[in-house]
């Protein structure tokens, strides 16, 4: 009804549009892909040089018509690598300065040189440009009209609420005001703050906060709620009480059993973990389940995420967790049966480097074992005269 009393003219709409023109302006946006070679702030000059060299090699592949998205998936050390390095649309002020300066200096389809930021070295490709746009008055006039009508209606409503509040004070009570004005007063039964009636007004957060801040016999000020304004009077209060056990016995028993069962499950899990660590052997149990090979990243259908993450912190160090793992009142322990290198974890070059490192370690071990055996078999004597 209050909206019907509001008249918004064309001049009102135009004036609002002119005064708020920045609201209807969308800045230029650009979409890029990038490949990041991470370099820590405290990295040594040697590490920085190695990273830069690696980045230059990839840049050379791109300049030789290499597929940017594919190379980003293969080499980038940013989370966007799964999307071919795509960072989506953004405007100025969203990225670090060197990165932003490079992006907004490129033409569509161009690839940058190496761009150094606090994160490391980037290679950037500009995929798309959406020019700056300002919506015309014709495009937004109806939305402005509705907004002005809503604001005008709200102002009228507040004025009515203020008048009603003054009249309540003059009448001496909300009941006398209602009787004299003929305006009905809505009443509720007793309710708890965390369990209000279904009435949308009463369930409003601002309404509830105002109600439970009042004392018995107090009148609120004007309270703004989602659907308008409210004036509240607390007629009576029932203090919270602890019911007799006979009234809530069934609920208390159920709650006790639930808590006790959780405590027993925790104790059983801790005892079993202690046993398997001491014996280094998993006892036969119907609760034992063997999973498929798990990946370091990505969820598993058979193993909770917290268990999977914990297991990967122990690969190569321990077969069992240090302590039980709690997930939604369930308790887990595990044994690492086997581990293997995932096929998609390394590119070809990194895999070769890793294999060479393992081979070098193995060769060093063989040499150490051989020298140790020679020392055991050799007959060594000391020339005391030479030591004088």
mmCIF file of C-alpha atoms in Angstrom:
data_model
loop_
_atom_site.group_PDB
_atom_site.id
_atom_site.type_symbol
_atom_site.label_atom_id
_atom_site.label_comp_id
_atom_site.label_asym_id
_atom_site.label_seq_id
_atom_site.Cartn_x
_atom_site.Cartn_y
_atom_site.Cartn_z
ATOM 1 C CA UNK A 1 0.000 0.000 0.000
ATOM 2 C CA UNK A 2 2.794 2.415 0.820
ATOM 3 C CA UNK A 3 4.363 1.777 -2.614
ATOM 4 C CA UNK A 4 1.136 2.917 -4.280
ATOM 5 C CA UNK A 5 1.495 6.282 -2.548
ATOM 6 C CA UNK A 6 4.942 6.864 -4.113
ATOM 7 C CA UNK A 7 5.120 8.706 -7.428
ATOM 8 C CA UNK A 8 8.422 8.572 -9.328
ATOM 9 C CA UNK A 9 8.748 10.870 -12.326
ATOM 10 C CA UNK A 10 11.053 10.606 -15.319
ATOM 11 C CA UNK A 11 13.082 13.530 -13.957
ATOM 12 C CA UNK A 12 13.553 11.640 -10.671
ATOM 13 C CA UNK A 13 14.910 8.634 -12.568
ATOM 14 C CA UNK A 14 17.262 10.756 -14.703
ATOM 15 C CA UNK A 15 18.580 12.668 -11.675
ATOM 16 C CA UNK A 16 19.293 9.433 -9.806
ATOM 17 C CA UNK A 17 21.051 8.014 -12.881
ATOM 18 C CA UNK A 18 23.299 11.066 -13.204
ATOM 19 C CA UNK A 19 24.148 11.157 -9.498
ATOM 20 C CA UNK A 20 25.023 7.450 -9.475
ATOM 21 C CA UNK A 21 26.519 7.057 -12.951
ATOM 22 C CA UNK A 22 29.566 5.148 -11.614
ATOM 23 C CA UNK A 23 27.203 2.397 -10.447
ATOM 24 C CA UNK A 24 26.276 1.626 -14.052
ATOM 25 C CA UNK A 25 29.831 1.496 -15.374
ATOM 26 C CA UNK A 26 31.581 -1.849 -15.851
ATOM 27 C CA UNK A 27 35.371 -1.596 -16.123
ATOM 28 C CA UNK A 28 37.316 -3.337 -18.889
ATOM 29 C CA UNK A 29 37.903 -7.011 -18.126
ATOM 30 C CA UNK A 30 40.536 -9.381 -19.464
ATOM 31 C CA UNK A 31 40.885 -13.151 -19.424
ATOM 32 C CA UNK A 32 44.328 -14.703 -19.387
ATOM 33 C CA UNK A 33 46.141 -17.978 -19.021
ATOM 34 C CA UNK A 34 49.436 -18.132 -17.196
ATOM 35 C CA UNK A 35 52.209 -20.545 -16.306
ATOM 36 C CA UNK A 36 53.783 -19.993 -12.898
ATOM 37 C CA UNK A 37 57.242 -21.125 -11.840
ATOM 38 C CA UNK A 38 57.210 -20.620 -8.075
ATOM 39 C CA UNK A 39 60.149 -18.980 -6.316
ATOM 40 C CA UNK A 40 60.109 -18.457 -2.539
ATOM 41 C CA UNK A 41 60.997 -14.998 -1.208
ATOM 42 C CA UNK A 42 64.005 -16.402 0.613
ATOM 43 C CA UNK A 43 65.192 -18.574 -2.291
ATOM 44 C CA UNK A 44 68.914 -18.580 -3.009
ATOM 45 C CA UNK A 45 70.295 -16.960 -6.203
ATOM 46 C CA UNK A 46 71.053 -20.453 -7.517
ATOM 47 C CA UNK A 47 67.425 -21.549 -7.086
ATOM 48 C CA UNK A 48 66.122 -18.385 -8.744
ATOM 49 C CA UNK A 49 68.490 -18.867 -11.678
ATOM 50 C CA UNK A 50 67.404 -22.500 -12.080
ATOM 51 C CA UNK A 51 63.720 -21.529 -12.045
ATOM 52 C CA UNK A 52 64.286 -18.734 -14.532
ATOM 53 C CA UNK A 53 66.124 -21.094 -16.853
ATOM 54 C CA UNK A 54 63.257 -23.589 -16.630
ATOM 55 C CA UNK A 55 60.745 -20.831 -17.413
ATOM 56 C CA UNK A 56 62.803 -19.637 -20.400
ATOM 57 C CA UNK A 57 62.797 -23.159 -21.852
ATOM 58 C CA UNK A 58 59.008 -23.344 -21.646
ATOM 59 C CA UNK A 59 58.687 -19.833 -23.116
ATOM 60 C CA UNK A 60 60.819 -20.988 -26.036
ATOM 61 C CA UNK A 61 58.408 -23.888 -26.630
ATOM 62 C CA UNK A 62 55.464 -21.472 -26.657
ATOM 63 C CA UNK A 63 57.238 -19.164 -29.089
ATOM 64 C CA UNK A 64 57.794 -22.240 -31.292
ATOM 65 C CA UNK A 65 53.995 -22.644 -31.546
ATOM 66 C CA UNK A 66 53.644 -24.906 -28.508
ATOM 67 C CA UNK A 67 50.121 -25.285 -27.064
ATOM 68 C CA UNK A 68 49.933 -22.816 -24.156
ATOM 69 C CA UNK A 69 47.117 -24.579 -22.260
ATOM 70 C CA UNK A 70 48.824 -27.951 -22.564
ATOM 71 C CA UNK A 71 52.162 -26.548 -21.387
ATOM 72 C CA UNK A 72 50.413 -24.803 -18.477
ATOM 73 C CA UNK A 73 48.859 -28.117 -17.428
ATOM 74 C CA UNK A 74 52.285 -29.765 -17.630
ATOM 75 C CA UNK A 75 54.570 -27.143 -16.049
ATOM 76 C CA UNK A 76 52.596 -24.544 -14.064
ATOM 77 C CA UNK A 77 52.927 -24.611 -10.284
ATOM 78 C CA UNK A 78 49.654 -22.728 -9.752
ATOM 79 C CA UNK A 79 46.253 -24.245 -8.922
ATOM 80 C CA UNK A 80 44.979 -22.984 -12.298
ATOM 81 C CA UNK A 81 47.086 -25.649 -14.067
ATOM 82 C CA UNK A 82 44.084 -28.019 -14.005
ATOM 83 C CA UNK A 83 42.280 -25.478 -16.231
ATOM 84 C CA UNK A 84 45.196 -24.962 -18.593
ATOM 85 C CA UNK A 85 46.318 -21.896 -16.618
ATOM 86 C CA UNK A 86 42.994 -20.076 -17.154
ATOM 87 C CA UNK A 87 42.474 -17.337 -14.514
ATOM 88 C CA UNK A 88 39.087 -16.179 -15.794
ATOM 89 C CA UNK A 89 37.966 -12.575 -16.240
ATOM 90 C CA UNK A 90 39.248 -9.764 -14.008
ATOM 91 C CA UNK A 91 39.605 -5.987 -14.107
ATOM 92 C CA UNK A 92 42.397 -3.698 -12.938
ATOM 93 C CA UNK A 93 43.221 -3.756 -9.239
ATOM 94 C CA UNK A 94 42.761 -7.517 -8.812
ATOM 95 C CA UNK A 95 46.329 -8.756 -9.428
ATOM 96 C CA UNK A 96 49.816 -7.810 -8.213
ATOM 97 C CA UNK A 97 51.224 -4.825 -10.074
ATOM 98 C CA UNK A 98 53.855 -6.427 -12.375
ATOM 99 C CA UNK A 99 51.369 -9.100 -13.446
ATOM 100 C CA UNK A 100 48.575 -6.562 -14.025
ATOM 101 C CA UNK A 101 50.839 -4.183 -15.957
ATOM 102 C CA UNK A 102 51.819 -7.000 -18.307
ATOM 103 C CA UNK A 103 48.228 -8.214 -18.814
ATOM 104 C CA UNK A 104 46.886 -4.769 -19.702
ATOM 105 C CA UNK A 105 49.751 -4.067 -22.103
ATOM 106 C CA UNK A 106 49.121 -7.170 -24.235
ATOM 107 C CA UNK A 107 46.956 -7.485 -27.330
ATOM 108 C CA UNK A 108 44.490 -10.329 -27.695
ATOM 109 C CA UNK A 109 46.342 -13.570 -28.434
ATOM 110 C CA UNK A 110 49.752 -12.187 -27.427
ATOM 111 C CA UNK A 111 52.121 -13.953 -25.025
ATOM 112 C CA UNK A 112 54.315 -12.026 -22.604
ATOM 113 C CA UNK A 113 57.962 -12.564 -21.833
ATOM 114 C CA UNK A 114 58.925 -13.678 -18.334
ATOM 115 C CA UNK A 115 57.136 -11.565 -15.716
ATOM 116 C CA UNK A 116 58.625 -11.608 -12.221
ATOM 117 C CA UNK A 117 56.322 -11.129 -9.215
ATOM 118 C CA UNK A 118 56.621 -12.005 -5.503
ATOM 119 C CA UNK A 119 55.225 -15.441 -6.454
ATOM 120 C CA UNK A 120 57.922 -16.283 -9.004
ATOM 121 C CA UNK A 121 58.150 -16.164 -12.804
ATOM 122 C CA UNK A 122 55.028 -16.015 -14.992
ATOM 123 C CA UNK A 123 54.361 -16.504 -18.687
ATOM 124 C CA UNK A 124 51.053 -14.854 -19.631
ATOM 125 C CA UNK A 125 48.753 -15.207 -22.643
ATOM 126 C CA UNK A 126 45.867 -12.777 -23.188
ATOM 127 C CA UNK A 127 42.810 -14.756 -24.324
ATOM 128 C CA UNK A 128 39.925 -12.266 -24.252
ATOM 129 C CA UNK A 129 39.132 -8.563 -23.789
ATOM 130 C CA UNK A 130 35.709 -7.292 -22.701
ATOM 131 C CA UNK A 131 35.704 -3.500 -23.194
ATOM 132 C CA UNK A 132 34.507 -1.034 -20.585
ATOM 133 C CA UNK A 133 30.753 -0.485 -20.784
ATOM 134 C CA UNK A 134 28.315 2.008 -19.309
ATOM 135 C CA UNK A 135 24.648 1.008 -19.189
ATOM 136 C CA UNK A 136 22.398 3.624 -20.774
ATOM 137 C CA UNK A 137 19.544 5.327 -18.959
ATOM 138 C CA UNK A 138 17.094 3.360 -21.086
ATOM 139 C CA UNK A 139 18.642 0.049 -19.975
ATOM 140 C CA UNK A 140 18.372 0.791 -16.258
ATOM 141 C CA UNK A 141 15.458 3.228 -15.976
ATOM 142 C CA UNK A 142 12.917 0.580 -14.899
ATOM 143 C CA UNK A 143 15.267 -0.809 -12.221
ATOM 144 C CA UNK A 144 15.900 2.732 -10.938
ATOM 145 C CA UNK A 145 12.170 3.452 -10.856
ATOM 146 C CA UNK A 146 11.497 0.324 -8.780
ATOM 147 C CA UNK A 147 14.344 1.135 -6.414
ATOM 148 C CA UNK A 148 13.101 4.703 -5.873
ATOM 149 C CA UNK A 149 9.551 3.444 -5.282
ATOM 150 C CA UNK A 150 10.849 0.963 -2.714
ATOM 151 C CA UNK A 151 12.886 3.644 -0.921
ATOM 152 C CA UNK A 152 9.928 6.052 -0.999
ATOM 153 C CA UNK A 153 7.613 3.373 0.397
ATOM 154 C CA UNK A 154 10.104 2.603 3.144
ATOM 155 C CA UNK A 155 10.261 6.272 4.119
ATOM 156 C CA UNK A 156 6.453 6.455 4.322
ATOM 157 C CA UNK A 157 6.349 3.261 6.388
ATOM 158 C CA UNK A 158 8.952 4.592 8.812
ATOM 159 C CA UNK A 159 6.977 7.815 9.196
ATOM 160 C CA UNK A 160 3.840 5.791 10.012
ATOM 161 C CA UNK A 161 5.801 3.691 12.517
ATOM 162 C CA UNK A 162 7.176 6.836 14.167
ATOM 163 C CA UNK A 163 3.692 8.316 14.477
ATOM 164 C CA UNK A 164 2.376 5.049 15.928
ATOM 165 C CA UNK A 165 5.247 4.920 18.425
ATOM 166 C CA UNK A 166 4.520 8.458 19.637
ATOM 167 C CA UNK A 167 0.821 7.575 19.994
ATOM 168 C CA UNK A 168 1.668 4.429 22.017
ATOM 169 C CA UNK A 169 3.752 6.527 24.418
ATOM 170 C CA UNK A 170 0.914 9.063 24.745
ATOM 171 C CA UNK A 171 -1.660 6.295 25.317
ATOM 172 C CA UNK A 172 0.408 4.781 28.105
ATOM 173 C CA UNK A 173 0.425 1.244 26.752
ATOM 174 C CA UNK A 174 0.266 -0.780 23.557
ATOM 175 C CA UNK A 175 -3.132 -2.231 24.556
ATOM 176 C CA UNK A 176 -4.683 1.235 25.080
ATOM 177 C CA UNK A 177 -3.209 2.442 21.757
ATOM 178 C CA UNK A 178 -4.740 -0.559 19.960
ATOM 179 C CA UNK A 179 -8.125 0.014 21.574
ATOM 180 C CA UNK A 180 -8.133 3.717 20.750
ATOM 181 C CA UNK A 181 -6.796 3.495 17.182
ATOM 182 C CA UNK A 182 -8.484 0.291 16.142
ATOM 183 C CA UNK A 183 -5.164 -1.087 14.931
ATOM 184 C CA UNK A 184 -4.803 -4.771 15.796
ATOM 185 C CA UNK A 185 -1.849 -5.981 17.850
ATOM 186 C CA UNK A 186 -0.336 -9.388 17.022
ATOM 187 C CA UNK A 187 0.335 -11.611 20.024
ATOM 188 C CA UNK A 188 2.447 -14.735 20.447
ATOM 189 C CA UNK A 189 2.565 -17.518 22.989
ATOM 190 C CA UNK A 190 5.787 -18.114 24.955
ATOM 191 C CA UNK A 191 8.662 -19.168 22.689
ATOM 192 C CA UNK A 192 12.422 -19.741 22.942
ATOM 193 C CA UNK A 193 14.902 -17.687 20.952
ATOM 194 C CA UNK A 194 16.178 -20.782 19.166
ATOM 195 C CA UNK A 195 12.666 -22.059 18.439
ATOM 196 C CA UNK A 196 10.412 -19.138 17.415
ATOM 197 C CA UNK A 197 6.945 -19.527 15.809
ATOM 198 C CA UNK A 198 6.663 -19.976 12.053
ATOM 199 C CA UNK A 199 5.510 -16.363 11.635
ATOM 200 C CA UNK A 200 8.029 -14.698 9.266
ATOM 201 C CA UNK A 201 8.065 -11.486 11.312
ATOM 202 C CA UNK A 202 8.813 -13.230 14.615
ATOM 203 C CA UNK A 203 11.527 -15.393 13.005
ATOM 204 C CA UNK A 204 13.352 -12.301 11.698
ATOM 205 C CA UNK A 205 16.821 -12.113 13.310
ATOM 206 C CA UNK A 206 16.529 -8.422 14.195
ATOM 207 C CA UNK A 207 13.101 -9.031 15.738
ATOM 208 C CA UNK A 208 14.399 -11.896 17.909
ATOM 209 C CA UNK A 209 17.437 -9.917 19.055
ATOM 210 C CA UNK A 210 15.208 -7.023 20.088
ATOM 211 C CA UNK A 211 12.709 -9.282 21.904
ATOM 212 C CA UNK A 212 15.280 -11.102 24.018
ATOM 213 C CA UNK A 213 17.046 -7.862 24.932
ATOM 214 C CA UNK A 214 13.891 -6.560 26.619
ATOM 215 C CA UNK A 215 12.696 -7.127 30.183
ATOM 216 C CA UNK A 216 9.153 -7.925 31.263
ATOM 217 C CA UNK A 217 6.892 -4.900 30.739
ATOM 218 C CA UNK A 218 9.370 -3.091 28.448
ATOM 219 C CA UNK A 219 8.518 -1.487 25.114
ATOM 220 C CA UNK A 220 11.106 -1.586 22.326
ATOM 221 C CA UNK A 221 12.104 1.289 20.096
ATOM 222 C CA UNK A 222 11.255 1.047 16.380
ATOM 223 C CA UNK A 223 12.901 -2.143 15.094
ATOM 224 C CA UNK A 224 13.737 -2.435 11.380
ATOM 225 C CA UNK A 225 13.072 -5.947 10.070
ATOM 226 C CA UNK A 226 13.150 -7.498 6.629
ATOM 227 C CA UNK A 227 9.526 -6.716 5.822
ATOM 228 C CA UNK A 228 9.256 -3.253 7.421
ATOM 229 C CA UNK A 229 9.255 -1.981 11.022
ATOM 230 C CA UNK A 230 8.037 -3.447 14.304
ATOM 231 C CA UNK A 231 7.255 -2.125 17.793
ATOM 232 C CA UNK A 232 7.500 -4.829 20.451
ATOM 233 C CA UNK A 233 6.138 -5.102 23.987
ATOM 234 C CA UNK A 234 7.154 -7.994 26.262
ATOM 235 C CA UNK A 235 4.036 -8.949 28.206
ATOM 236 C CA UNK A 236 5.579 -11.786 30.240
ATOM 237 C CA UNK A 237 8.728 -13.903 30.548
ATOM 238 C CA UNK A 238 9.234 -17.520 31.569
ATOM 239 C CA UNK A 239 12.747 -18.105 32.841
ATOM 240 C CA UNK A 240 14.560 -21.188 31.635
ATOM 241 C CA UNK A 241 14.304 -24.161 33.997
ATOM 242 C CA UNK A 242 15.808 -27.628 34.240
ATOM 243 C CA UNK A 243 12.938 -30.121 33.896
ATOM 244 C CA UNK A 244 12.427 -33.004 36.303
ATOM 245 C CA UNK A 245 14.266 -36.187 35.362
ATOM 246 C CA UNK A 246 10.964 -38.061 35.145
ATOM 247 C CA UNK A 247 9.881 -35.746 32.331
ATOM 248 C CA UNK A 248 13.010 -36.149 30.193
ATOM 249 C CA UNK A 249 14.219 -39.570 31.312
ATOM 250 C CA UNK A 250 13.972 -41.224 27.870
ATOM 251 C CA UNK A 251 15.875 -38.389 26.212
ATOM 252 C CA UNK A 252 18.523 -38.357 28.967
ATOM 253 C CA UNK A 253 19.040 -42.123 28.672
ATOM 254 C CA UNK A 254 19.403 -41.894 24.881
ATOM 255 C CA UNK A 255 21.897 -39.017 25.157
ATOM 256 C CA UNK A 256 23.886 -40.883 27.818
ATOM 257 C CA UNK A 257 24.076 -44.015 25.682
ATOM 258 C CA UNK A 258 25.255 -42.004 22.702
ATOM 259 C CA UNK A 259 28.029 -40.260 24.669
ATOM 260 C CA UNK A 260 29.050 -43.509 26.373
ATOM 261 C CA UNK A 261 29.193 -45.388 23.070
ATOM 262 C CA UNK A 262 31.445 -42.698 21.611
ATOM 263 C CA UNK A 263 33.761 -42.917 24.628
ATOM 264 C CA UNK A 264 33.894 -46.717 24.345
ATOM 265 C CA UNK A 265 34.621 -46.520 20.612
ATOM 266 C CA UNK A 266 37.432 -44.040 21.236
ATOM 267 C CA UNK A 267 38.985 -46.279 23.908
ATOM 268 C CA UNK A 268 38.715 -49.357 21.662
ATOM 269 C CA UNK A 269 40.380 -47.492 18.771
ATOM 270 C CA UNK A 270 43.219 -46.244 20.989
ATOM 271 C CA UNK A 271 43.784 -49.741 22.411
ATOM 272 C CA UNK A 272 43.850 -51.318 18.958
ATOM 273 C CA UNK A 273 46.309 -48.694 17.655
ATOM 274 C CA UNK A 274 48.601 -49.386 20.598
ATOM 275 C CA UNK A 275 48.408 -53.135 19.961
ATOM 276 C CA UNK A 276 49.110 -52.979 16.225
ATOM 277 C CA UNK A 277 52.074 -50.640 16.808
ATOM 278 C CA UNK A 278 53.586 -52.998 19.377
ATOM 279 C CA UNK A 279 53.065 -56.157 17.319
ATOM 280 C CA UNK A 280 53.496 -54.468 13.900
ATOM 281 C CA UNK A 281 50.661 -56.658 12.768
ATOM 282 C CA UNK A 282 46.982 -56.013 12.107
ATOM 283 C CA UNK A 283 44.715 -58.454 13.976
ATOM 284 C CA UNK A 284 41.829 -60.132 12.186
ATOM 285 C CA UNK A 285 38.750 -57.918 12.472
ATOM 286 C CA UNK A 286 35.404 -57.663 10.614
ATOM 287 C CA UNK A 287 35.856 -53.869 10.633
ATOM 288 C CA UNK A 288 39.102 -54.083 8.641
ATOM 289 C CA UNK A 289 38.753 -52.805 5.076
ATOM 290 C CA UNK A 290 41.449 -52.554 2.401
ATOM 291 C CA UNK A 291 41.319 -49.547 0.108
ATOM 292 C CA UNK A 292 42.386 -49.075 -3.463
ATOM 293 C CA UNK A 293 45.582 -47.094 -4.146
ATOM 294 C CA UNK A 294 44.917 -43.500 -3.053
ATOM 295 C CA UNK A 295 46.126 -40.296 -4.664
ATOM 296 C CA UNK A 296 47.659 -37.459 -2.669
ATOM 297 C CA UNK A 297 45.132 -35.041 -4.198
ATOM 298 C CA UNK A 298 41.478 -35.755 -4.787
ATOM 299 C CA UNK A 299 38.755 -37.460 -2.712
ATOM 300 C CA UNK A 300 38.375 -41.203 -2.260
ATOM 301 C CA UNK A 301 35.064 -43.047 -2.263
ATOM 302 C CA UNK A 302 36.209 -45.520 0.391
ATOM 303 C CA UNK A 303 38.455 -43.474 2.708
ATOM 304 C CA UNK A 304 37.522 -40.233 4.542
ATOM 305 C CA UNK A 305 39.560 -37.244 3.382
ATOM 306 C CA UNK A 306 41.105 -36.676 6.848
ATOM 307 C CA UNK A 307 42.406 -40.260 6.906
ATOM 308 C CA UNK A 308 43.840 -39.992 3.380
ATOM 309 C CA UNK A 309 45.628 -36.721 4.172
ATOM 310 C CA UNK A 310 47.066 -38.145 7.391
ATOM 311 C CA UNK A 311 48.330 -41.255 5.600
ATOM 312 C CA UNK A 312 50.253 -39.181 3.063
ATOM 313 C CA UNK A 313 52.134 -37.426 5.875
ATOM 314 C CA UNK A 314 53.514 -40.831 6.923
ATOM 315 C CA UNK A 315 54.498 -42.294 3.551
ATOM 316 C CA UNK A 316 58.009 -43.652 3.882
ATOM 317 C CA UNK A 317 58.144 -42.949 7.629
ATOM 318 C CA UNK A 318 55.603 -45.095 9.454
ATOM 319 C CA UNK A 319 53.097 -47.793 8.691
ATOM 320 C CA UNK A 320 50.533 -46.616 11.266
ATOM 321 C CA UNK A 321 49.179 -43.181 12.325
ATOM 322 C CA UNK A 322 50.598 -41.506 15.415
ATOM 323 C CA UNK A 323 47.121 -41.286 16.949
ATOM 324 C CA UNK A 324 43.542 -42.152 16.094
ATOM 325 C CA UNK A 325 41.745 -39.989 13.536
ATOM 326 C CA UNK A 326 38.276 -38.689 14.389
ATOM 327 C CA UNK A 327 35.715 -38.071 11.619
ATOM 328 C CA UNK A 328 32.102 -37.300 12.622
ATOM 329 C CA UNK A 329 32.185 -39.303 15.882
ATOM 330 C CA UNK A 330 33.833 -42.251 14.083
ATOM 331 C CA UNK A 331 37.392 -43.320 14.936
ATOM 332 C CA UNK A 332 39.897 -44.554 12.371
ATOM 333 C CA UNK A 333 43.318 -46.175 12.387
ATOM 334 C CA UNK A 334 45.155 -47.433 9.320
ATOM 335 C CA UNK A 335 48.142 -49.415 8.124
ATOM 336 C CA UNK A 336 50.050 -48.421 4.988
ATOM 337 C CA UNK A 337 50.339 -51.713 3.085
ATOM 338 C CA UNK A 338 52.067 -50.427 -0.037
ATOM 339 C CA UNK A 339 52.886 -47.200 -1.875
ATOM 340 C CA UNK A 340 53.789 -46.442 -5.463
ATOM 341 C CA UNK A 341 54.518 -43.422 -7.644
ATOM 342 C CA UNK A 342 51.455 -42.206 -9.508
ATOM 343 C CA UNK A 343 51.812 -42.111 -13.274
ATOM 344 C CA UNK A 344 50.453 -38.575 -13.470
ATOM 345 C CA UNK A 345 52.594 -37.100 -10.688
ATOM 346 C CA UNK A 346 55.679 -36.223 -12.810
ATOM 347 C CA UNK A 347 56.446 -35.176 -16.351
ATOM 348 C CA UNK A 348 59.034 -37.119 -18.332
ATOM 349 C CA UNK A 349 62.003 -34.865 -17.481
ATOM 350 C CA UNK A 350 61.265 -34.810 -13.732
ATOM 351 C CA UNK A 351 60.789 -38.582 -13.750
ATOM 352 C CA UNK A 352 64.221 -39.061 -15.357
ATOM 353 C CA UNK A 353 65.844 -36.742 -12.806
ATOM 354 C CA UNK A 354 64.181 -38.665 -9.998
ATOM 355 C CA UNK A 355 65.327 -42.004 -11.420
ATOM 356 C CA UNK A 356 68.905 -40.704 -11.703
ATOM 357 C CA UNK A 357 68.809 -39.525 -8.092
ATOM 358 C CA UNK A 358 67.594 -42.945 -6.938
ATOM 359 C CA UNK A 359 70.299 -44.650 -9.016
ATOM 360 C CA UNK A 360 72.976 -42.388 -7.517
ATOM 361 C CA UNK A 361 71.750 -43.186 -4.001
ATOM 362 C CA UNK A 362 71.818 -46.894 -4.772
ATOM 363 C CA UNK A 363 75.337 -46.649 -6.242
ATOM 364 C CA UNK A 364 76.576 -44.757 -3.176
ATOM 365 C CA UNK A 365 75.077 -47.423 -0.919
ATOM 366 C CA UNK A 366 76.784 -50.187 -2.892
ATOM 367 C CA UNK A 367 80.124 -48.350 -2.697
ATOM 368 C CA UNK A 368 79.746 -47.786 1.062
ATOM 369 C CA UNK A 369 78.841 -51.437 1.642
ATOM 370 C CA UNK A 370 81.830 -52.581 -0.472
ATOM 371 C CA UNK A 371 84.302 -50.373 1.409
ATOM 372 C CA UNK A 372 82.869 -51.577 4.708
ATOM 373 C CA UNK A 373 83.346 -55.186 3.662
ATOM 374 C CA UNK A 374 86.962 -54.498 2.596
ATOM 375 C CA UNK A 375 87.716 -53.005 6.009
ATOM 376 C CA UNK A 376 86.309 -56.082 7.719
ATOM 377 C CA UNK A 377 88.412 -58.460 5.609
ATOM 378 C CA UNK A 378 91.670 -56.397 5.566
ATOM 379 C CA UNK A 379 94.525 -57.066 7.989
ATOM 380 C CA UNK A 380 95.728 -53.749 9.367
ATOM 381 C CA UNK A 381 98.831 -53.235 11.492
ATOM 382 C CA UNK A 382 100.313 -50.071 12.961
ATOM 383 C CA UNK A 383 104.004 -49.039 12.546
ATOM 384 C CA UNK A 384 104.696 -47.530 15.955
ATOM 385 C CA UNK A 385 108.072 -46.158 14.796
ATOM 386 C CA UNK A 386 106.426 -44.068 12.077
ATOM 387 C CA UNK A 387 104.096 -42.507 14.629
ATOM 388 C CA UNK A 388 106.976 -41.276 16.869
#
